[in-house]
PDB file of C-alpha atoms in Angstrom:
ATOM      1  CA  MET A   1      12.626  16.419  -6.089  1.00  0.00           C
ATOM      2  CA  LEU A   2      12.027  13.126  -4.286  1.00  0.00           C
ATOM      3  CA  SER A   3      13.673  12.605  -0.909  1.00  0.00           C
ATOM      4  CA  LYS A   4      17.112  11.014  -0.760  1.00  0.00           C
ATOM      5  CA  ARG A   5      15.707   7.845   0.860  1.00  0.00           C
ATOM      6  CA  PHE A   6      12.692   7.492  -1.420  1.00  0.00           C
ATOM      7  CA  PHE A   7      14.114   4.373  -3.070  1.00  0.00           C
ATOM      8  CA  ASP A   8      14.488   2.680   0.326  1.00  0.00           C
ATOM      9  CA  HIS A   9      10.729   2.437   0.788  1.00  0.00           C
ATOM     10  CA  SER A  10       9.712  -1.218   1.028  1.00  0.00           C
ATOM     11  CA  LEU A  11       7.130  -0.868  -1.754  1.00  0.00           C
ATOM     12  CA  ILE A  12       9.763   0.498  -4.139  1.00  0.00           C
ATOM     13  CA  GLN A  13      12.315  -2.092  -3.070  1.00  0.00           C
ATOM     14  CA  ARG A  14       9.945  -5.001  -3.770  1.00  0.00           C
ATOM     15  CA  ASN A  15       8.645  -3.809  -7.139  1.00  0.00           C
ATOM     16  CA  ALA A  16      11.258  -3.721  -9.918  1.00  0.00           C
ATOM     17  CA  VAL A  17       8.790  -2.412 -12.509  1.00  0.00           C
ATOM     18  CA  LEU A  18       7.745   0.488 -10.281  1.00  0.00           C
ATOM     19  CA  ARG A  19      11.357   1.269  -9.385  1.00  0.00           C
ATOM     20  CA  LYS A  20      12.544   1.320 -12.996  1.00  0.00           C
ATOM     21  CA  GLY A  21       9.452   3.244 -14.082  1.00  0.00           C
ATOM     22  CA  ILE A  22      10.146   6.020 -11.601  1.00  0.00           C
ATOM     23  CA  VAL A  23      13.754   6.273 -12.743  1.00  0.00           C
ATOM     24  CA  PHE A  24      12.627   6.442 -16.387  1.00  0.00           C
ATOM     25  CA  ALA A  25       9.998   9.114 -15.660  1.00  0.00           C
ATOM     26  CA  ARG A  26      12.523  11.339 -13.896  1.00  0.00           C
ATOM     27  CA  GLU A  27      15.147  11.128 -16.626  1.00  0.00           C
ATOM     28  CA  PRO A  28      13.963  14.176 -18.675  1.00  0.00           C
ATOM     29  CA  VAL A  29      14.152  16.359 -15.567  1.00  0.00           C
ATOM     30  CA  LEU A  30      17.649  15.116 -14.772  1.00  0.00           C
ATOM     31  CA  GLN A  31      18.784  15.752 -18.325  1.00  0.00           C
ATOM     32  CA  LEU A  32      17.493  19.318 -18.097  1.00  0.00           C
ATOM     33  CA  GLN A  33      19.524  19.747 -14.911  1.00  0.00           C
ATOM     34  CA  GLY A  34      22.535  18.496 -16.808  1.00  0.00           C
ATOM     35  CA  LEU A  35      22.091  21.163 -19.478  1.00  0.00           C
ATOM     36  CA  VAL A  36      22.375  23.955 -16.918  1.00  0.00           C
ATOM     37  CA  THR A  37      25.213  22.371 -14.936  1.00  0.00           C
ATOM     38  CA  ASP A  38      28.545  24.183 -14.957  1.00  0.00           C
ATOM     39  CA  SER A  39      31.502  21.881 -15.543  1.00  0.00           C
ATOM     40  CA  LYS A  40      33.245  23.559 -12.602  1.00  0.00           C
ATOM     41  CA  ASP A  41      30.631  22.054 -10.276  1.00  0.00           C
ATOM     42  CA  PHE A  42      32.198  18.616 -10.698  1.00  0.00           C
ATOM     43  CA  ALA A  43      35.427  19.806  -9.044  1.00  0.00           C
ATOM     44  CA  THR A  44      33.768  20.475  -5.691  1.00  0.00           C
ATOM     45  CA  ALA A  45      30.936  17.936  -5.973  1.00  0.00           C
ATOM     46  CA  PRO A  46      32.418  14.799  -7.530  1.00  0.00           C
ATOM     47  CA  PRO A  47      29.995  12.121  -8.723  1.00  0.00           C
ATOM     48  CA  ILE A  48      30.491   8.719  -7.094  1.00  0.00           C
ATOM     49  CA  VAL A  49      30.272   5.605  -9.269  1.00  0.00           C
ATOM     50  CA  ALA A  50      29.715   2.316  -7.412  1.00  0.00           C
ATOM     51  CA  ASN A  51      30.930  -0.070 -10.105  1.00  0.00           C
ATOM     52  CA  SER A  52      30.974  -3.807  -9.545  1.00  0.00           C
ATOM     53  CA  LEU A  53      31.490  -7.270 -10.808  1.00  0.00           C
ATOM     54  CA  PRO A  54      27.830  -8.422 -10.797  1.00  0.00           C
ATOM     55  CA  LYS A  55      26.687 -10.171  -7.597  1.00  0.00           C
ATOM     56  CA  SER A  56      29.592  -8.689  -5.662  1.00  0.00           C
ATOM     57  CA  GLY A  57      27.863  -6.155  -3.422  1.00  0.00           C
ATOM     58  CA  THR A  58      26.725  -3.333  -5.696  1.00  0.00           C
ATOM     59  CA  HIS A  59      23.916  -2.270  -3.367  1.00  0.00           C
ATOM     60  CA  LEU A  60      26.135  -2.675  -0.319  1.00  0.00           C
ATOM     61  CA  LEU A  61      28.582  -0.231  -1.885  1.00  0.00           C
ATOM     62  CA  LEU A  62      25.736   2.133  -2.773  1.00  0.00           C
ATOM     63  CA  GLN A  63      24.687   2.198   0.886  1.00  0.00           C
ATOM     64  CA  ILE A  64      28.153   3.563   1.642  1.00  0.00           C
ATOM     65  CA  THR A  65      28.277   6.102  -1.177  1.00  0.00           C
ATOM     66  CA  ARG A  66      24.778   7.385  -0.465  1.00  0.00           C
ATOM     67  CA  ALA A  67      25.849   8.159   3.110  1.00  0.00           C
ATOM     68  CA  LEU A  68      28.591  10.521   1.939  1.00  0.00           C
ATOM     69  CA  PRO A  69      27.755  14.175   2.730  1.00  0.00           C
ATOM     70  CA  GLY A  70      25.893  15.914  -0.072  1.00  0.00           C
ATOM     71  CA  SER A  71      25.545  12.830  -2.260  1.00  0.00           C
ATOM     72  CA  ARG A  72      22.447  12.653  -4.461  1.00  0.00           C
ATOM     73  CA  TYR A  73      20.806   9.378  -5.485  1.00  0.00           C
ATOM     74  CA  PHE A  74      18.321   9.225  -8.362  1.00  0.00           C
ATOM     75  CA  GLY A  75      18.227   5.458  -8.817  1.00  0.00           C
ATOM     76  CA  ARG A  76      20.185   5.544 -12.064  1.00  0.00           C
ATOM     77  CA  PHE A  77      22.344   2.587 -13.114  1.00  0.00           C
ATOM     78  CA  ILE A  78      24.721   2.085 -16.040  1.00  0.00           C
ATOM     79  CA  ALA A  79      25.368  -1.457 -17.289  1.00  0.00           C
ATOM     80  CA  THR A  80      27.528  -2.632 -20.147  1.00  0.00           C
ATOM     81  CA  SER A  81      25.122  -5.546 -20.676  1.00  0.00           C
ATOM     82  CA  PRO A  82      21.602  -4.687 -19.400  1.00  0.00           C
ATOM     83  CA  SER A  83      19.848  -7.631 -17.760  1.00  0.00           C
ATOM     84  CA  LEU A  84      16.735  -7.435 -19.921  1.00  0.00           C
ATOM     85  CA  THR A  85      18.546  -7.904 -23.233  1.00  0.00           C
ATOM     86  CA  GLN A  86      22.150  -8.825 -22.361  1.00  0.00           C
ATOM     87  CA  ARG A  87      23.219  -6.917 -25.470  1.00  0.00           C
ATOM     88  CA  GLU A  88      26.616  -5.344 -24.910  1.00  0.00           C
ATOM     89  CA  ARG A  89      26.690  -1.559 -25.225  1.00  0.00           C
ATOM     90  CA  SER A  90      29.605   0.029 -27.011  1.00  0.00           C
ATOM     91  CA  PRO A  91      32.194   2.126 -25.144  1.00  0.00           C
ATOM     92  CA  ALA A  92      30.892   5.207 -26.976  1.00  0.00           C
ATOM     93  CA  VAL A  93      27.330   4.617 -25.743  1.00  0.00           C
ATOM     94  CA  LEU A  94      28.569   4.078 -22.192  1.00  0.00           C
ATOM     95  CA  ALA A  95      30.637   7.265 -22.354  1.00  0.00           C
ATOM     96  CA  ARG A  96      27.562   9.262 -23.393  1.00  0.00           C
ATOM     97  CA  ARG A  97      25.573   7.829 -20.490  1.00  0.00           C
ATOM     98  CA  ILE A  98      28.365   8.671 -18.066  1.00  0.00           C
ATOM     99  CA  ALA A  99      28.414  12.239 -19.406  1.00  0.00           C
ATOM    100  CA  ARG A 100      24.805  12.662 -18.206  1.00  0.00           C
ATOM    101  CA  THR A 101      25.850  12.132 -14.586  1.00  0.00           C
ATOM    102  CA  LEU A 102      25.238  15.143 -12.352  1.00  0.00           C
ATOM    103  CA  PRO A 103      27.569  16.664  -9.762  1.00  0.00           C
ATOM    104  CA  ALA A 104      27.444  14.792  -6.422  1.00  0.00           C
ATOM    105  CA  GLU A 105      25.262  12.065  -7.973  1.00  0.00           C
ATOM    106  CA  THR A 106      25.955   8.526  -6.831  1.00  0.00           C
ATOM    107  CA  LEU A 107      24.918   5.684  -9.071  1.00  0.00           C
ATOM    108  CA  GLY A 108      25.483   1.968  -9.473  1.00  0.00           C
ATOM    109  CA  ALA A 109      27.173   0.376 -12.454  1.00  0.00           C
ATOM    110  CA  HIS A 110      28.327  -2.841 -14.086  1.00  0.00           C
ATOM    111  CA  LEU A 111      30.980  -1.395 -16.393  1.00  0.00           C
ATOM    112  CA  PHE A 112      33.487  -3.446 -18.362  1.00  0.00           C
ATOM    113  CA  HIS A 113      36.938  -1.915 -18.445  1.00  0.00           C
ATOM    114  CA  PHE A 114      37.295   0.232 -21.576  1.00  0.00           C
ATOM    115  CA  THR A 115      39.718   3.112 -22.139  1.00  0.00           C
ATOM    116  CA  GLU A 116      36.813   5.263 -23.379  1.00  0.00           C
ATOM    117  CA  VAL A 117      34.951   4.652 -20.125  1.00  0.00           C
ATOM    118  CA  GLU A 118      38.059   5.558 -18.117  1.00  0.00           C
ATOM    119  CA  VAL A 119      38.270   8.863 -19.970  1.00  0.00           C
ATOM    120  CA  ALA A 120      34.561   9.588 -19.538  1.00  0.00           C
ATOM    121  CA  LEU A 121      34.776   9.046 -15.774  1.00  0.00           C
ATOM    122  CA  ARG A 122      37.847  11.261 -15.461  1.00  0.00           C
ATOM    123  CA  ARG A 123      36.101  13.982 -17.458  1.00  0.00           C
ATOM    124  CA  ILE A 124      33.404  14.325 -14.784  1.00  0.00           C
ATOM    125  CA  ASN A 125      35.903  13.978 -11.913  1.00  0.00           C
ATOM    126  CA  ALA A 126      34.128  10.831 -10.716  1.00  0.00           C
ATOM    127  CA  LEU A 127      35.187   8.957  -7.637  1.00  0.00           C
ATOM    128  CA  HIS A 128      35.286   5.443  -9.080  1.00  0.00           C
ATOM    129  CA  LEU A 129      34.809   2.590  -6.612  1.00  0.00           C
ATOM    130  CA  PHE A 130      35.034  -0.974  -7.916  1.00  0.00           C
ATOM    131  CA  ILE A 131      33.874  -3.866  -5.745  1.00  0.00           C
ATOM    132  CA  TYR A 132      34.616  -7.515  -6.512  1.00  0.00           C
ATOM    133  CA  ARG A 133      34.219 -10.893  -4.830  1.00  0.00           C
ATOM    134  CA  ASP A 134      35.487 -14.484  -4.905  1.00  0.00           C
ATOM    135  CA  PRO A 135      34.299 -15.655  -8.364  1.00  0.00           C
ATOM    136  CA  ARG A 136      33.017 -18.912  -6.869  1.00  0.00           C
ATOM    137  CA  ASP A 137      30.691 -17.034  -4.524  1.00  0.00           C
ATOM    138  CA  VAL A 138      29.717 -14.815  -7.469  1.00  0.00           C
ATOM    139  CA  VAL A 139      28.609 -17.803  -9.541  1.00  0.00           C
ATOM    140  CA  ILE A 140      26.558 -19.347  -6.715  1.00  0.00           C
ATOM    141  CA  SER A 141      24.932 -15.994  -5.958  1.00  0.00           C
ATOM    142  CA  GLU A 142      24.163 -15.502  -9.633  1.00  0.00           C
ATOM    143  CA  VAL A 143      22.520 -18.927  -9.878  1.00  0.00           C
ATOM    144  CA  ASN A 144      20.162 -18.109  -7.008  1.00  0.00           C
ATOM    145  CA  TYR A 145      19.490 -14.603  -8.284  1.00  0.00           C
ATOM    146  CA  LEU A 146      18.635 -15.644 -11.832  1.00  0.00           C
ATOM    147  CA  ALA A 147      16.614 -18.697 -10.865  1.00  0.00           C
ATOM    148  CA  GLU A 148      14.585 -17.143  -8.034  1.00  0.00           C
ATOM    149  CA  MET A 149      14.781 -13.344  -7.892  1.00  0.00           C
ATOM    150  CA  ASN A 150      15.115 -11.453 -11.174  1.00  0.00           C
ATOM    151  CA  ARG A 151      12.179 -12.381 -13.410  1.00  0.00           C
ATOM    152  CA  TRP A 152      13.134  -9.623 -15.860  1.00  0.00           C
ATOM    153  CA  HIS A 153      16.615 -10.922 -16.611  1.00  0.00           C
ATOM    154  CA  ARG A 154      16.947 -12.511 -20.033  1.00  0.00           C
ATOM    155  CA  MET A 155      18.310 -15.718 -18.442  1.00  0.00           C
ATOM    156  CA  HIS A 156      15.677 -16.136 -15.732  1.00  0.00           C
ATOM    157  CA  ARG A 157      13.400 -18.498 -17.628  1.00  0.00           C
ATOM    158  CA  HIS A 158      16.329 -20.716 -18.594  1.00  0.00           C
ATOM    159  CA  PHE A 159      17.531 -21.069 -14.996  1.00  0.00           C
ATOM    160  CA  ALA A 160      14.028 -21.415 -13.543  1.00  0.00           C
ATOM    161  CA  ALA A 161      13.234 -24.254 -15.967  1.00  0.00           C
ATOM    162  CA  LEU A 162      16.110 -26.434 -14.751  1.00  0.00           C
ATOM    163  CA  PRO A 163      15.247 -29.138 -12.193  1.00  0.00           C
ATOM    164  CA  ASP A 164      18.036 -28.803  -9.634  1.00  0.00           C
ATOM    165  CA  ALA A 165      20.976 -26.806  -8.317  1.00  0.00           C
ATOM    166  CA  THR A 166      23.537 -28.951 -10.121  1.00  0.00           C
ATOM    167  CA  SER A 167      22.106 -28.276 -13.574  1.00  0.00           C
ATOM    168  CA  ARG A 168      21.793 -24.567 -12.780  1.00  0.00           C
ATOM    169  CA  LEU A 169      25.420 -24.408 -11.670  1.00  0.00           C
ATOM    170  CA  LYS A 170      26.433 -26.152 -14.892  1.00  0.00           C
ATOM    171  CA  LEU A 171      24.568 -23.515 -16.926  1.00  0.00           C
ATOM    172  CA  ALA A 172      26.208 -20.669 -14.988  1.00  0.00           C
ATOM    173  CA  LEU A 173      29.674 -22.134 -15.527  1.00  0.00           C
ATOM    174  CA  GLU A 174      29.316 -23.182 -19.163  1.00  0.00           C
ATOM    175  CA  GLY A 175      27.108 -20.348 -20.386  1.00  0.00           C
ATOM    176  CA  PHE A 176      24.209 -20.361 -22.808  1.00  0.00           C
ATOM    177  CA  ASP A 177      25.022 -18.274 -25.899  1.00  0.00           C
ATOM    178  CA  ALA A 178      27.055 -15.284 -27.054  1.00  0.00           C
ATOM    179  CA  ARG A 179      25.149 -12.918 -24.755  1.00  0.00           C
ATOM    180  CA  TYR A 180      25.558 -15.223 -21.742  1.00  0.00           C
ATOM    181  CA  PRO A 181      28.947 -16.873 -22.334  1.00  0.00           C
ATOM    182  CA  GLU A 182      30.873 -19.114 -19.952  1.00  0.00           C
ATOM    183  CA  ALA A 183      31.613 -17.690 -16.501  1.00  0.00           C
ATOM    184  CA  ASN A 184      35.183 -16.450 -17.046  1.00  0.00           C
ATOM    185  CA  ALA A 185      34.134 -14.580 -20.181  1.00  0.00           C
ATOM    186  CA  ARG A 186      31.481 -12.800 -18.106  1.00  0.00           C
ATOM    187  CA  MET A 187      33.846 -11.845 -15.264  1.00  0.00           C
ATOM    188  CA  LEU A 188      37.189 -11.035 -16.861  1.00  0.00           C
ATOM    189  CA  PRO A 189      36.081  -7.887 -18.760  1.00  0.00           C
ATOM    190  CA  TYR A 190      35.790  -6.120 -15.382  1.00  0.00           C
ATOM    191  CA  ALA A 191      39.224  -7.116 -14.073  1.00  0.00           C
ATOM    192  CA  GLY A 192      41.097  -4.340 -15.872  1.00  0.00           C
ATOM    193  CA  TRP A 193      39.793  -1.821 -13.328  1.00  0.00           C
ATOM    194  CA  LEU A 194      42.124  -3.346 -10.739  1.00  0.00           C
ATOM    195  CA  ASP A 195      45.107  -1.828 -12.576  1.00  0.00           C
ATOM    196  CA  VAL A 196      43.713   1.657 -13.239  1.00  0.00           C
ATOM    197  CA  PRO A 197      45.284   4.413 -11.093  1.00  0.00           C
ATOM    198  CA  GLY A 198      42.743   6.264  -9.004  1.00  0.00           C
ATOM    199  CA  VAL A 199      40.167   3.465  -8.945  1.00  0.00           C
ATOM    200  CA  VAL A 200      39.412   2.372  -5.379  1.00  0.00           C
ATOM    201  CA  ALA A 201      39.205  -1.423  -5.626  1.00  0.00           C
ATOM    202  CA  ILE A 202      37.374  -3.061  -2.725  1.00  0.00           C
ATOM    203  CA  ARG A 203      37.085  -6.733  -1.874  1.00  0.00           C
ATOM    204  CA  TYR A 204      33.537  -7.584  -0.879  1.00  0.00           C
ATOM    205  CA  GLU A 205      34.877  -9.802   1.904  1.00  0.00           C
ATOM    206  CA  ASN A 206      36.698  -6.857   3.488  1.00  0.00           C
ATOM    207  CA  LEU A 207      33.460  -4.972   4.126  1.00  0.00           C
ATOM    208  CA  PHE A 208      32.661  -7.455   6.887  1.00  0.00           C
ATOM    209  CA  GLY A 209      34.647  -8.038  10.065  1.00  0.00           C
ATOM    210  CA  PRO A 210      37.814  -6.343  11.331  1.00  0.00           C
ATOM    211  CA  ARG A 211      38.914  -4.799   8.013  1.00  0.00           C
ATOM    212  CA  GLN A 212      35.658  -2.920   7.417  1.00  0.00           C
ATOM    213  CA  ALA A 213      36.756   0.374   9.008  1.00  0.00           C
ATOM    214  CA  ASP A 214      40.015   0.407   7.044  1.00  0.00           C
ATOM    215  CA  GLU A 215      38.213  -0.217   3.753  1.00  0.00           C
ATOM    216  CA  ILE A 216      35.704   2.534   4.414  1.00  0.00           C
ATOM    217  CA  ALA A 217      38.506   4.891   5.469  1.00  0.00           C
ATOM    218  CA  ARG A 218      40.050   4.319   2.002  1.00  0.00           C
ATOM    219  CA  VAL A 219      36.759   5.407   0.431  1.00  0.00           C
ATOM    220  CA  VAL A 220      36.627   8.542   2.577  1.00  0.00           C
ATOM    221  CA  ALA A 221      40.253   9.431   1.805  1.00  0.00           C
ATOM    222  CA  ALA A 222      39.687   9.024  -1.934  1.00  0.00           C
ATOM    223  CA  TRP A 223      36.466  11.042  -1.804  1.00  0.00           C
ATOM    224  CA  ARG A 224      38.231  13.922  -0.043  1.00  0.00           C
ATOM    225  CA  LEU A 225      41.109  13.777  -2.525  1.00  0.00           C
ATOM    226  CA  GLN A 226      38.568  14.007  -5.363  1.00  0.00           C
ATOM    227  CA  GLY A 227      37.080  17.167  -3.889  1.00  0.00           C
ATOM    228  CA  GLY A 228      34.628  16.019  -1.220  1.00  0.00           C
ATOM    229  CA  THR A 229      34.735  17.831   2.105  1.00  0.00           C
ATOM    230  CA  SER A 230      34.089  16.674   5.666  1.00  0.00           C
ATOM    231  CA  ALA A 231      35.073  18.249   8.948  1.00  0.00           C
ATOM    232  CA  ASP A 232      35.662  15.022  10.875  1.00  0.00           C
ATOM    233  CA  GLU A 233      37.069  12.054   8.971  1.00  0.00           C
ATOM    234  CA  ASP A 234      36.698   9.578  11.857  1.00  0.00           C
ATOM    235  CA  ALA A 235      33.059  10.533  12.374  1.00  0.00           C
ATOM    236  CA  LEU A 236      32.399  10.126   8.649  1.00  0.00           C
ATOM    237  CA  VAL A 237      33.956   6.653   8.608  1.00  0.00           C
ATOM    238  CA  GLU A 238      31.671   5.648  11.473  1.00  0.00           C
ATOM    239  CA  ARG A 239      28.664   7.137   9.679  1.00  0.00           C
ATOM    240  CA  LEU A 240      29.411   5.064   6.576  1.00  0.00           C
ATOM    241  CA  ARG A 241      29.940   1.922   8.658  1.00  0.00           C
ATOM    242  CA  ARG A 242      26.486   2.345  10.204  1.00  0.00           C
ATOM    243  CA  ALA A 243      24.990   2.661   6.711  1.00  0.00           C
ATOM    244  CA  VAL A 244      26.041  -0.885   5.772  1.00  0.00           C
ATOM    245  CA  ASP A 245      23.031  -3.217   5.989  1.00  0.00           C
ATOM    246  CA  PRO A 246      22.943  -5.997   3.346  1.00  0.00           C
ATOM    247  CA  SER A 247      19.406  -7.048   4.298  1.00  0.00           C
ATOM    248  CA  LYS A 248      18.026  -3.755   2.930  1.00  0.00           C
ATOM    249  CA  SER A 249      19.112  -4.568  -0.610  1.00  0.00           C
ATOM    250  CA  HIS A 250      16.329  -5.768  -2.930  1.00  0.00           C
ATOM    251  CA  THR A 251      18.816  -8.232  -4.482  1.00  0.00           C
ATOM    252  CA  PHE A 252      20.046  -9.627  -1.170  1.00  0.00           C
ATOM    253  CA  ARG A 253      19.472 -13.316  -0.501  1.00  0.00           C
ATOM    254  CA  GLU A 254      22.370 -14.503   1.606  1.00  0.00           C
ATOM    255  CA  GLY A 255      25.655 -12.666   1.939  1.00  0.00           C
ATOM    256  CA  GLY A 256      29.013 -13.789   3.239  1.00  0.00           C
ATOM    257  CA  SER A 257      31.995 -15.516   1.689  1.00  0.00           C
ATOM    258  CA  GLY A 258      33.142 -19.093   1.227  1.00  0.00           C
ATOM    259  CA  LYS A 259      29.565 -20.371   1.080  1.00  0.00           C
ATOM    260  CA  TRP A 260      30.016 -21.570  -2.482  1.00  0.00           C
ATOM    261  CA  ARG A 261      31.220 -24.969  -1.176  1.00  0.00           C
ATOM    262  CA  ARG A 262      27.970 -25.635   0.681  1.00  0.00           C
ATOM    263  CA  GLY A 263      26.490 -28.969  -0.377  1.00  0.00           C
ATOM    264  CA  MET A 264      29.358 -29.796  -2.745  1.00  0.00           C
ATOM    265  CA  THR A 265      31.607 -32.827  -2.641  1.00  0.00           C
ATOM    266  CA  ASP A 266      35.373 -32.260  -2.661  1.00  0.00           C
ATOM    267  CA  ALA A 267      35.453 -33.312  -6.303  1.00  0.00           C
ATOM    268  CA  GLU A 268      32.708 -30.831  -7.250  1.00  0.00           C
ATOM    269  CA  ALA A 269      34.429 -28.008  -5.366  1.00  0.00           C
ATOM    270  CA  GLU A 270      37.695 -28.784  -7.134  1.00  0.00           C
ATOM    271  CA  MET A 271      35.918 -28.762 -10.492  1.00  0.00           C
ATOM    272  CA  VAL A 272      34.403 -25.334  -9.816  1.00  0.00           C
ATOM    273  CA  SER A 273      37.773 -23.896  -8.736  1.00  0.00           C
ATOM    274  CA  GLN A 274      39.550 -25.270 -11.780  1.00  0.00           C
ATOM    275  CA  ARG A 275      36.839 -24.057 -14.106  1.00  0.00           C
ATOM    276  CA  LEU A 276      37.079 -20.541 -12.640  1.00  0.00           C
ATOM    277  CA  ALA A 277      40.894 -20.533 -12.391  1.00  0.00           C
ATOM    278  CA  PRO A 278      41.363 -17.628 -14.868  1.00  0.00           C
ATOM    279  CA  SER A 279      38.990 -15.402 -12.877  1.00  0.00           C
ATOM    280  CA  LEU A 280      40.371 -16.487  -9.506  1.00  0.00           C
ATOM    281  CA  THR A 281      43.872 -15.574 -10.668  1.00  0.00           C
ATOM    282  CA  ALA A 282      42.770 -12.251 -12.164  1.00  0.00           C
ATOM    283  CA  TYR A 283      41.046 -11.150  -8.949  1.00  0.00           C
ATOM    284  CA  GLY A 284      43.726 -12.508  -6.611  1.00  0.00           C
ATOM    285  CA  TYR A 285      41.902 -15.429  -4.984  1.00  0.00           C
ATOM    286  CA  PRO A 286      43.564 -18.803  -4.330  1.00  0.00           C
ATOM    287  CA  ILE A 287      42.508 -21.669  -6.562  1.00  0.00           C
TER     288      ILE A 287
END
C-alpha cells in the first residue's frame, strides 16, 4: 500500500493524468478490500467525506480530514457531474460509489443533495463534512480555474478561447448549455446539505482567522461522536490546524474571501450580486 502522503509529492500534484491514473490502477485492489470488510468496522472507523460546493476549499478540507488519527487516503473522489463530461450521475449510481468506501477512508466529493445519497452515507456511518463559500468568490475562482488550470474540464476550451475576464465572467454567470447551466443552477443543488441533521456545514471563510480553531473543534467533536477516538481533543484540534496549508493544493491559485470585487466597478459588482441572489440567500450571504 502506498504511503499516506504519497499524493502530496510535487510530481503527483502537478500531473493530473498521473494522479488519476494511479487512482484508477489501485481501484481493483480497493474493491477487493471492500469485499472482505466487515460492516461492523464502520462503527469504530467511520469514513470521512469532504463534500463541497466546487471551488469552495475541497482540498483544504481534505488536509484536515487526512490529519485525523487513522484516516486513510487513496485519492478517490465522487462527483455528481464529473469535470471531463459534466454528465450528471443518478442518485443510484452515486449511492453505489459511496458503498465502495472503506472504513476510515477519507475522500473528496462534489455531491448534490439527494435523499438516496443521504441514506448511502448513513449506511456506512460516514462523517459528512460540507464546505461552502460566498458564491461570488466561487464564480471568480471557477473562472480562473477553468480558463487557466484544468485543461481536462469539459469547459476549459470555451473559457480559454475568450479574450478577457469580462467575457469569461459572463460565461460563468450565464452558463453554456444543459451540462453547464447558469451559475445558480450549478450551485443550488448542493444547498440542501445545510438542512440535513448530522452534516457538519463549514464556511470556507471561517477556516481562516480567529474562528478557525472553533470550526476545527466542531469537526473533531463530530468525528468522535461518529466513532473516532482521540486521547487529547485539544491536541488533535491543534494538529488539524497545523495541517491547513492552501498553497499545497494542486487547484490553489489565490485563496481568501471578498476578492470577487477586485477590478469591478460598483455597477458590475451590483450586477454580480443580483445575478447570484438566489445562491447568496440559500447559503446565508448578504446580497
